[in-house]
Amino acid sequence: METIKDIWFEQGRIFMKTDGGSVYSRPLEAFPILKEASDEARKQYTIGRFGDDVRWEALDEDIHISSFYDTTEPDYKNEIARIFKRFPQLNVSEVARSIGINKSLLAKYIYGIKKPSESRKLQIKEALHVLGQELITV
């Protein structure tokens, strides 16, 4: 099995080089915590002792080598992305909290890296509807 030898960032992507010389890359949208992190924070990582994972202690983020094998690219034309683009003042953390999911998961739905089930999509829309109703009463 390949092991991770190097990690670097450029042009909105994270790159990994393995001991076998293979280079893999993923869009930062696949790792929302890293996407939001500063360049300096991204440099503060350690490769696990077995060489199959990377840890950013200060960010509390871990990535396994298998995450680099996924080839999904962002799809900003999905329904959830369109909603959040239309209302940029929405706080992703608070919306995620209100429906009981992790902010990173909601961000992956917004970026189109992950596709929510129909029931999850309805749950997100309902949370936004409730927020809208609360705003009307202000």
mmCIF file of C-alpha atoms in Angstrom:
data_model
loop_
_atom_site.group_PDB
_atom_site.id
_atom_site.type_symbol
_atom_site.label_atom_id
_atom_site.label_comp_id
_atom_site.label_asym_id
_atom_site.label_seq_id
_atom_site.Cartn_x
_atom_site.Cartn_y
_atom_site.Cartn_z
ATOM 1 C CA MET A 1 0.000 0.000 0.000
ATOM 2 C CA GLU A 2 1.203 3.489 -0.816
ATOM 3 C CA THR A 3 2.094 5.875 1.960
ATOM 4 C CA ILE A 4 1.988 9.659 2.089
ATOM 5 C CA LYS A 5 5.348 11.387 1.674
ATOM 6 C CA ASP A 6 4.393 15.022 1.068
ATOM 7 C CA ILE A 7 1.419 17.390 1.186
ATOM 8 C CA TRP A 8 1.144 20.836 -0.404
ATOM 9 C CA PHE A 9 -1.471 23.356 -1.501
ATOM 10 C CA GLU A 10 -1.818 25.421 -4.650
ATOM 11 C CA GLN A 11 -4.556 26.902 -6.818
ATOM 12 C CA GLY A 12 -7.355 25.917 -4.441
ATOM 13 C CA ARG A 13 -6.295 22.284 -4.231
ATOM 14 C CA ILE A 14 -4.488 19.970 -1.839
ATOM 15 C CA PHE A 15 -1.836 17.694 -3.328
ATOM 16 C CA MET A 16 -0.374 14.482 -1.967
ATOM 17 C CA LYS A 17 2.726 12.643 -3.161
ATOM 18 C CA THR A 18 3.189 9.002 -2.223
ATOM 19 C CA ASP A 19 6.282 6.946 -1.608
ATOM 20 C CA GLY A 20 5.681 5.374 -5.024
ATOM 21 C CA GLY A 21 5.897 8.774 -6.725
ATOM 22 C CA SER A 22 2.171 9.087 -7.480
ATOM 23 C CA VAL A 23 0.638 12.531 -7.086
ATOM 24 C CA TYR A 24 -3.032 12.962 -6.220
ATOM 25 C CA SER A 25 -5.003 16.148 -5.791
ATOM 26 C CA ARG A 26 -8.402 17.144 -4.481
ATOM 27 C CA PRO A 27 -10.239 20.463 -4.477
ATOM 28 C CA LEU A 28 -10.210 22.175 -1.102
ATOM 29 C CA GLU A 29 -14.012 22.115 -1.239
ATOM 30 C CA ALA A 30 -13.698 18.420 -0.356
ATOM 31 C CA PHE A 31 -12.177 19.493 2.974
ATOM 32 C CA PRO A 32 -14.075 22.628 4.100
ATOM 33 C CA ILE A 33 -12.007 23.050 7.271
ATOM 34 C CA LEU A 34 -8.836 23.250 5.185
ATOM 35 C CA LYS A 35 -10.544 25.519 2.651
ATOM 36 C CA GLU A 36 -11.359 28.022 5.397
ATOM 37 C CA ALA A 37 -7.955 27.720 7.093
ATOM 38 C CA SER A 38 -5.107 30.159 6.559
ATOM 39 C CA ASP A 39 -2.102 29.196 4.460
ATOM 40 C CA GLU A 40 -0.036 29.107 7.636
ATOM 41 C CA ALA A 41 -2.477 26.768 9.405
ATOM 42 C CA ARG A 42 -2.502 24.425 6.400
ATOM 43 C CA LYS A 43 1.275 24.044 6.653
ATOM 44 C CA GLN A 44 1.023 22.781 10.235
ATOM 45 C CA TYR A 45 0.341 19.109 9.559
ATOM 46 C CA THR A 46 1.848 15.790 10.524
ATOM 47 C CA ILE A 47 1.805 12.554 8.576
ATOM 48 C CA GLY A 48 0.669 9.622 10.719
ATOM 49 C CA ARG A 49 3.157 6.978 11.793
ATOM 50 C CA PHE A 50 1.810 4.458 9.284
ATOM 51 C CA GLY A 51 1.912 7.053 6.493
ATOM 52 C CA ASP A 52 -1.743 6.612 5.617
ATOM 53 C CA ASP A 53 -3.198 9.755 7.172
ATOM 54 C CA VAL A 54 -2.518 13.449 7.720
ATOM 55 C CA ARG A 55 -3.407 15.414 10.873
ATOM 56 C CA TRP A 56 -3.835 19.155 11.403
ATOM 57 C CA GLU A 57 -3.894 19.333 15.196
ATOM 58 C CA ALA A 58 -4.756 23.029 15.474
ATOM 59 C CA LEU A 59 -7.638 22.585 13.006
ATOM 60 C CA ASP A 60 -8.761 19.227 14.441
ATOM 61 C CA GLU A 61 -8.787 17.809 10.895
ATOM 62 C CA ASP A 62 -7.698 14.363 9.726
ATOM 63 C CA ILE A 63 -7.530 13.052 6.156
ATOM 64 C CA HIS A 64 -6.912 9.441 5.218
ATOM 65 C CA ILE A 65 -4.971 8.565 2.070
ATOM 66 C CA SER A 66 -8.125 6.987 0.617
ATOM 67 C CA SER A 67 -9.752 10.451 0.520
ATOM 68 C CA PHE A 68 -7.358 11.371 -2.271
ATOM 69 C CA TYR A 69 -8.614 8.554 -4.499
ATOM 70 C CA ASP A 70 -12.058 10.176 -4.832
ATOM 71 C CA THR A 71 -12.310 12.182 -8.046
ATOM 72 C CA THR A 72 -15.468 14.186 -7.252
ATOM 73 C CA GLU A 73 -15.098 17.804 -8.273
ATOM 74 C CA PRO A 74 -17.231 20.693 -6.980
ATOM 75 C CA ASP A 75 -20.652 21.201 -8.552
ATOM 76 C CA TYR A 76 -21.768 24.717 -7.758
ATOM 77 C CA LYS A 77 -24.946 24.331 -9.799
ATOM 78 C CA ASN A 78 -26.704 22.081 -7.303
ATOM 79 C CA GLU A 79 -29.891 23.220 -5.576
ATOM 80 C CA ILE A 80 -28.363 23.716 -2.118
ATOM 81 C CA ALA A 81 -25.517 25.778 -3.593
ATOM 82 C CA ARG A 82 -28.005 27.968 -5.460
ATOM 83 C CA ILE A 83 -29.931 28.673 -2.235
ATOM 84 C CA PHE A 84 -26.819 29.670 -0.301
ATOM 85 C CA LYS A 85 -25.531 31.749 -3.213
ATOM 86 C CA ARG A 86 -28.841 33.596 -3.379
ATOM 87 C CA PHE A 87 -28.624 34.371 0.345
ATOM 88 C CA PRO A 88 -24.908 34.897 1.123
ATOM 89 C CA GLN A 89 -25.772 36.306 4.551
ATOM 90 C CA LEU A 90 -26.751 32.805 5.725
ATOM 91 C CA ASN A 91 -24.415 31.472 8.390
ATOM 92 C CA VAL A 92 -23.501 27.918 7.354
ATOM 93 C CA SER A 93 -22.481 26.966 10.907
ATOM 94 C CA GLU A 94 -25.791 28.099 12.376
ATOM 95 C CA VAL A 95 -27.894 26.474 9.668
ATOM 96 C CA ALA A 96 -25.995 23.205 10.152
ATOM 97 C CA ARG A 97 -26.413 23.416 13.913
ATOM 98 C CA SER A 98 -30.143 24.056 13.576
ATOM 99 C CA ILE A 99 -30.627 20.820 11.646
ATOM 100 C CA GLY A 100 -28.172 18.825 13.741
ATOM 101 C CA ILE A 101 -25.442 18.168 11.196
ATOM 102 C CA ASN A 102 -21.763 19.052 11.032
ATOM 103 C CA LYS A 103 -20.852 22.330 9.341
ATOM 104 C CA SER A 104 -18.354 20.508 7.100
ATOM 105 C CA LEU A 105 -21.075 18.185 5.829
ATOM 106 C CA LEU A 106 -23.382 21.091 4.972
ATOM 107 C CA ALA A 107 -20.467 22.831 3.250
ATOM 108 C CA LYS A 108 -19.847 19.691 1.165
ATOM 109 C CA TYR A 109 -23.515 19.762 0.123
ATOM 110 C CA ILE A 110 -23.168 23.436 -0.804
ATOM 111 C CA TYR A 111 -19.977 22.800 -2.787
ATOM 112 C CA GLY A 112 -21.530 19.796 -4.503
ATOM 113 C CA ILE A 113 -18.836 17.430 -3.249
ATOM 114 C CA LYS A 114 -21.526 15.348 -1.543
ATOM 115 C CA LYS A 115 -25.127 14.994 -2.620
ATOM 116 C CA PRO A 116 -27.769 15.119 0.102
ATOM 117 C CA SER A 117 -30.599 12.609 0.101
ATOM 118 C CA GLU A 118 -34.033 13.975 -0.750
ATOM 119 C CA SER A 119 -35.012 13.841 2.919
ATOM 120 C CA ARG A 120 -31.840 15.745 3.924
ATOM 121 C CA LYS A 121 -32.487 18.327 1.195
ATOM 122 C CA LEU A 122 -36.020 18.821 2.562
ATOM 123 C CA GLN A 123 -34.617 19.120 6.075
ATOM 124 C CA ILE A 124 -32.235 21.890 4.955
ATOM 125 C CA LYS A 125 -35.006 23.740 3.123
ATOM 126 C CA GLU A 126 -37.347 23.420 6.109
ATOM 127 C CA ALA A 127 -34.692 24.872 8.441
ATOM 128 C CA LEU A 128 -34.293 27.815 6.076
ATOM 129 C CA HIS A 129 -38.075 28.218 5.871
ATOM 130 C CA VAL A 130 -38.306 28.338 9.676
ATOM 131 C CA LEU A 131 -35.518 30.933 9.735
ATOM 132 C CA GLY A 132 -37.421 33.003 7.170
ATOM 133 C CA GLN A 133 -40.599 32.813 9.239
ATOM 134 C CA GLU A 134 -38.683 33.974 12.324
ATOM 135 C CA LEU A 135 -37.257 36.898 10.375
ATOM 136 C CA ILE A 136 -40.732 37.957 9.272
ATOM 137 C CA THR A 137 -41.780 38.329 12.908
ATOM 138 C CA VAL A 138 -38.930 40.719 13.716
#
